[in-house]
Amino acid sequence: MKTIKITRVCAVAVILLCLVNTKTHAQMEETKVDINQKVESLLSQMTIEEKVGQMNLYNGFWDVTGPAPEEGNAALKYNHLKKGWVGAMLTVRGAEEVRNVQRIAVEESRLGIPLLIGFDVIHGYKTLSPIPLAESASWDLQAIEKSARVAATEASASGINWTFAPMVDISRDARWGRVMEGAGEDPYLGSLIAKARVNGFQGDDLSAHNTIAACAKHFAAYGFAEAGRDYNVADIGNGTLYNTVLPPFKAASEAGVKTFMNSFNTLNGVPVTGSSFLQRDILKRDWNFDGFVVSDWASINEMIPWGHAKDKRQAAQIAANAGSDMDMEGYVYIQELAQLVKDGVVKESILDDAVRRILKVKFELGLFEDPYRYCDDDREKEWTYHESYREAVLDMAKKSIVLLKNDNNLLPLKKNGQTIALIGDLADDKSSPLGSWRIASDDDTAVSVLEGMSSYKGNTLNFSRGPEVFEGTSTFLQEVKINTTDTSGFDEAIATAKAADVVVMVLGEHGFQSGEGRSRTNLDLPGLQQELLEEVYKVNPNVVLVLNNGRPLAIEWASEHIPVIVEAWHLGTESGNAIANVLYGDYNPSGKLPMSFPRNVGQAPIYYNNYPTGRPTDKDGNVFWSHYTDVEKTPLYPFGHGLSYTTFEYSNLKVTNTYKENQEVKVSFTLKNTGSLKGKEVAQLYIRDLVGSVIRPLKELKGFELIELEAGTSKTVEFVLTKKELGFYTNQGEFVVESGDFKVFVGGNSNAELEQGFTLE
Ligand code: NOJ
């Protein structure tokens, strides 16, 4: 077994080095040919059962991330490992544990094929970055890539060589708990983030010991679970499929992601796990994807309760033929597939195709060269919770914070001579900020807001918990219990607020209130928190509301009354420090919302790139137009919104249309920092195609740049729109650019009002 040691001193250098290409093109081509030959040679030695074995993914022995199957037990799994009937395992972790299972596969099975070891490294392994939705609010692609790099470095030192991330599902409905795992509502932003995450996990050399295979999930349309209820049907039109759902998956594929995961939902009546249209036609044929597709947890079996397969045999047949290459903890392939091949119902070539894809990834990871390359105890010791990660996740956390509102410039807080009341159960919580999907992390390892703020010594900080928000300890498997009756703590909180100059209230959702299986029909502040907020506001209106949440919340009352609102999501290990840095102005916030915030839950799904309707305004002053009678149809905070401690102005928008001659439209404008502080702004460019053979959205993001400017300075910002940005997919999936009138908008959020028109001839 090889031992690769890396000293502490060069930690950061190593992390950064991995972002740099290390192999020449010729070397990579040579490796490809070599790998193909090795795959063919191995495949030719395999029995049908061994081929099916490679298509079989078992969960480990301790943690579960889905309903426990009836079939599985440890003895059976060990027995199958010995027979070479297991291609991969998930949720086995730690160098020693991984080595134990890898050793059986490699040393006791006939062909000794090493295992892939999968894990949900969603926003870190033990050291946690902000939840992916929060990271997306940074719009900082380099930081997001680095965050994935850090996660891969830590996870790979613990035996993991494959992550079930990134989740690239576009989601518009905050009721769906898994919005926390994705990049929000926009396909353009989502595609760039998908690419950044894939690059971060996989690096440029998959065979390096600190890079891991990534997995674009959940293919496809899982984010469109009807009514935001997890595992529900997705019923969407082709326009939405091609223009909204698929682009981030395509971007991941183009970035070289090694695997895809399908999902639990149906798409227009067909469980996607059994969809040949998605997996064979679009992914493998049209996009030329040469990695493999893993099912989601028992999603092949779930075609039975869905009413698409009558039994396991039929489920296995449909899924294999449709291009699902690997069965996650479903026991269907291992039980049915070999016989299906022998009966001539599934062609052996289907197995060969799947196994080739799987083996290729194993070769690329370097597992055949050294199956234990991810299982080095010294490396694990050194790289778990490595101190260099803290700086990276703190940086990411600060960049993820969105300043929603800052009336009277109440923020940043003065650093001296103030009495600050810090209120809220969540302010003292060291677990909740770690967020959902953090199976490997240790509880109570986040810096709380109380700890973060306590390091600023110039003020008097009085903490009052207020009423308990969450009852008992919450876990990944259980629903969070909310206190709705016990008001003890109110009086003390109100008295503390009354005696303060400024009140900082940390309110919101528990980290486990979002994530898989955590759909909500109510987007309000849980439990007694709204009441507490209103009571505190009555005695001291100088309230800074710090939100902790994994999804957009409906905070209309707060938005009307509370002068300052800071969206701080679930920010991971360095949460409290990041929040304190922003509150005290040591970091000038620049985050922008990746999802629209609704006024109330009845607006869900709500998203900026919606369509005009035939009755967009109330021009006649009567009710016959597209609106709600009880609330504005606009969101409370739009996609792309986020303030800074300085201000920015957009002017001088120019459009140069040379599309006919050289296929491009140039856009330029001036961005000026008009405030008194240095700050960063995400300058956003949207277009509208005014008339289309298929109607086009009111606005579509087609460019953005994160720009830092000193106070009083300005910059000319330029974008180039090409066919790629100006076209769209028809309902038949054909990409077209249609002639006609367009508009360009630029600004600091999706309400961008500075506009110019141009015409494509
Ligand atoms: C089910 C989830 O949908 C998927 O995202 C995850 O990767 C698997 N379980 C494995 O934990």
CSV table of N, CA and C in Angstrom, one decimal, residues 272-324:
chain,number,residue,atom,x,y,z
A,272,VAL,N,-38.6,8.3,-13.8
A,272,VAL,CA,-37.4,8.6,-14.6
A,272,VAL,C,-36.4,7.5,-14.6
A,273,THR,N,-36.4,6.7,-13.5
A,273,THR,CA,-35.5,5.5,-13.4
A,273,THR,C,-35.7,4.6,-14.6
A,274,GLY,N,-36.9,4.6,-15.1
A,274,GLY,CA,-37.3,3.7,-16.2
A,274,GLY,C,-37.4,4.5,-17.5
A,275,SER,N,-36.8,5.7,-17.6
A,275,SER,CA,-37.0,6.5,-18.8
A,275,SER,C,-35.8,6.4,-19.7
A,276,SER,N,-36.1,5.7,-20.8
A,276,SER,CA,-35.1,5.6,-21.9
A,276,SER,C,-34.9,6.9,-22.6
A,277,PHE,N,-36.0,7.7,-22.6
A,277,PHE,CA,-36.0,9.0,-23.3
A,277,PHE,C,-34.9,9.8,-22.6
A,278,LEU,N,-34.9,9.9,-21.3
A,278,LEU,CA,-33.9,10.7,-20.6
A,278,LEU,C,-32.5,10.1,-20.6
A,279,GLN,N,-32.5,8.8,-20.2
A,279,GLN,CA,-31.2,8.2,-19.9
A,279,GLN,C,-30.4,7.7,-21.2
A,280,ARG,N,-31.2,7.1,-22.1
A,280,ARG,CA,-30.5,6.7,-23.3
A,280,ARG,C,-30.5,7.7,-24.4
A,281,ASP,N,-31.7,8.3,-24.7
A,281,ASP,CA,-31.7,9.2,-25.8
A,281,ASP,C,-31.0,10.6,-25.5
A,282,ILE,N,-31.4,11.2,-24.4
A,282,ILE,CA,-30.8,12.5,-24.2
A,282,ILE,C,-29.4,12.4,-23.6
A,283,LEU,N,-29.3,11.7,-22.5
A,283,LEU,CA,-28.0,11.7,-21.8
A,283,LEU,C,-26.9,11.0,-22.6
A,284,LYS,N,-27.2,9.7,-23.0
A,284,LYS,CA,-26.1,8.9,-23.5
A,284,LYS,C,-25.9,9.1,-25.0
A,285,ARG,N,-27.1,9.3,-25.7
A,285,ARG,CA,-26.9,9.5,-27.2
A,285,ARG,C,-26.7,11.0,-27.5
A,286,ASP,N,-27.6,11.9,-27.2
A,286,ASP,CA,-27.4,13.3,-27.6
A,286,ASP,C,-26.3,14.0,-27.0
A,287,TRP,N,-26.1,13.7,-25.7
A,287,TRP,CA,-25.0,14.4,-25.0
A,287,TRP,C,-23.7,13.6,-25.0
A,288,ASN,N,-23.7,12.4,-25.5
A,288,ASN,CA,-22.5,11.6,-25.5
A,288,ASN,C,-21.9,11.3,-24.2
A,289,PHE,N,-22.7,11.2,-23.2
A,289,PHE,CA,-22.2,11.0,-21.8
A,289,PHE,C,-21.6,9.6,-21.7
A,290,ASP,N,-20.3,9.5,-21.3
A,290,ASP,CA,-19.7,8.1,-21.3
A,290,ASP,C,-19.5,7.6,-19.9
A,291,GLY,N,-20.0,8.3,-18.9
A,291,GLY,CA,-19.9,7.8,-17.5
A,291,GLY,C,-21.1,6.9,-17.3
A,292,PHE,N,-21.5,6.6,-16.0
A,292,PHE,CA,-22.6,5.7,-15.8
A,292,PHE,C,-23.7,6.4,-14.9
A,293,VAL,N,-24.9,5.8,-15.0
A,293,VAL,CA,-26.0,6.3,-14.2
A,293,VAL,C,-26.3,5.4,-13.1
A,294,VAL,N,-26.4,5.9,-11.9
A,294,VAL,CA,-26.8,5.1,-10.7
A,294,VAL,C,-28.2,5.5,-10.4
A,295,SER,N,-28.9,4.5,-9.9
A,295,SER,CA,-30.3,4.8,-9.5
A,295,SER,C,-30.3,5.5,-8.2
A,296,ASP,N,-31.4,6.2,-7.8
A,296,ASP,CA,-31.4,6.7,-6.5
A,296,ASP,C,-31.8,5.5,-5.6
A,297,TRP,N,-31.8,5.7,-4.3
A,297,TRP,CA,-32.0,4.7,-3.3
A,297,TRP,C,-33.3,3.9,-3.6
A,298,ALA,N,-33.1,2.7,-4.1
A,298,ALA,CA,-34.2,1.8,-4.4
A,298,ALA,C,-35.2,2.3,-5.4
A,299,SER,N,-34.8,3.3,-6.2
A,299,SER,CA,-35.8,3.9,-7.1
A,299,SER,C,-36.2,2.9,-8.2
A,300,ILE,N,-35.4,1.8,-8.4
A,300,ILE,CA,-35.8,0.8,-9.4
A,300,ILE,C,-37.1,0.1,-8.8
A,301,ASN,N,-36.9,-0.3,-7.5
A,301,ASN,CA,-38.1,-1.0,-6.9
A,301,ASN,C,-39.3,-0.1,-6.9
A,302,GLU,N,-39.0,1.2,-6.7
A,302,GLU,CA,-40.2,2.1,-6.5
A,302,GLU,C,-41.1,2.2,-7.7
A,303,MET,N,-40.6,1.7,-8.8
A,303,MET,CA,-41.5,1.7,-10.0
A,303,MET,C,-42.6,0.7,-9.8
A,304,ILE,N,-42.5,-0.2,-8.8
A,304,ILE,CA,-43.6,-1.1,-8.5
A,304,ILE,C,-44.8,-0.3,-7.8
A,305,PRO,N,-44.5,0.3,-6.6
A,305,PRO,CA,-45.6,1.1,-6.0
A,305,PRO,C,-46.1,2.3,-6.9
A,306,TRP,N,-45.2,2.8,-7.8
A,306,TRP,CA,-45.7,3.8,-8.7
A,306,TRP,C,-46.7,3.2,-9.7
A,307,GLY,N,-46.7,1.9,-9.9
A,307,GLY,CA,-47.6,1.3,-10.8
A,307,GLY,C,-47.1,1.3,-12.2
A,308,HIS,N,-45.7,1.2,-12.3
A,308,HIS,CA,-45.1,1.2,-13.7
A,308,HIS,C,-44.5,-0.2,-14.0
A,309,ALA,N,-44.2,-1.0,-12.9
A,309,ALA,CA,-43.7,-2.3,-13.1
A,309,ALA,C,-44.5,-3.2,-12.2
A,310,LYS,N,-44.8,-4.5,-12.6
A,310,LYS,CA,-45.7,-5.3,-11.8
A,310,LYS,C,-44.9,-6.0,-10.7
A,311,ASP,N,-43.7,-6.2,-10.9
A,311,ASP,CA,-42.8,-6.9,-9.9
A,311,ASP,C,-41.4,-6.5,-10.1
A,312,LYS,N,-40.5,-7.1,-9.3
A,312,LYS,CA,-39.1,-6.8,-9.3
A,312,LYS,C,-38.5,-7.1,-10.7
A,313,ARG,N,-38.9,-8.3,-11.2
A,313,ARG,CA,-38.3,-8.7,-12.4
A,313,ARG,C,-38.6,-7.7,-13.5
A,314,GLN,N,-39.8,-7.2,-13.6
A,314,GLN,CA,-40.1,-6.3,-14.6
A,314,GLN,C,-39.4,-4.9,-14.3
A,315,ALA,N,-39.3,-4.6,-13.1
A,315,ALA,CA,-38.7,-3.3,-12.7
A,315,ALA,C,-37.2,-3.4,-13.2
A,316,ALA,N,-36.5,-4.5,-12.9
A,316,ALA,CA,-35.1,-4.6,-13.3
A,316,ALA,C,-35.0,-4.5,-14.9
A,317,GLN,N,-35.9,-5.2,-15.5
A,317,GLN,CA,-35.9,-5.2,-17.0
A,317,GLN,C,-36.1,-3.8,-17.5
A,318,ILE,N,-37.1,-3.1,-17.0
A,318,ILE,CA,-37.3,-1.7,-17.5
A,318,ILE,C,-36.1,-0.8,-17.2
A,319,ALA,N,-35.6,-0.9,-16.0
A,319,ALA,CA,-34.5,0.1,-15.6
A,319,ALA,C,-33.3,-0.2,-16.4
A,320,ALA,N,-32.9,-1.5,-16.6
A,320,ALA,CA,-31.7,-1.8,-17.3
A,320,ALA,C,-31.8,-1.4,-18.8
A,321,ASN,N,-32.9,-1.7,-19.3
A,321,ASN,CA,-33.1,-1.3,-20.7
A,321,ASN,C,-33.1,0.2,-20.9
A,322,ALA,N,-33.6,0.9,-19.9
A,322,ALA,CA,-33.7,2.3,-20.0
A,322,ALA,C,-32.4,3.0,-19.7
A,323,GLY,N,-31.4,2.3,-19.3
A,323,GLY,CA,-30.1,2.9,-19.1
A,323,GLY,C,-29.7,3.2,-17.7
A,324,SER,N,-30.4,2.7,-16.7
A,324,SER,CA,-30.0,2.8,-15.3
A,324,SER,C,-28.9,1.8,-15.1
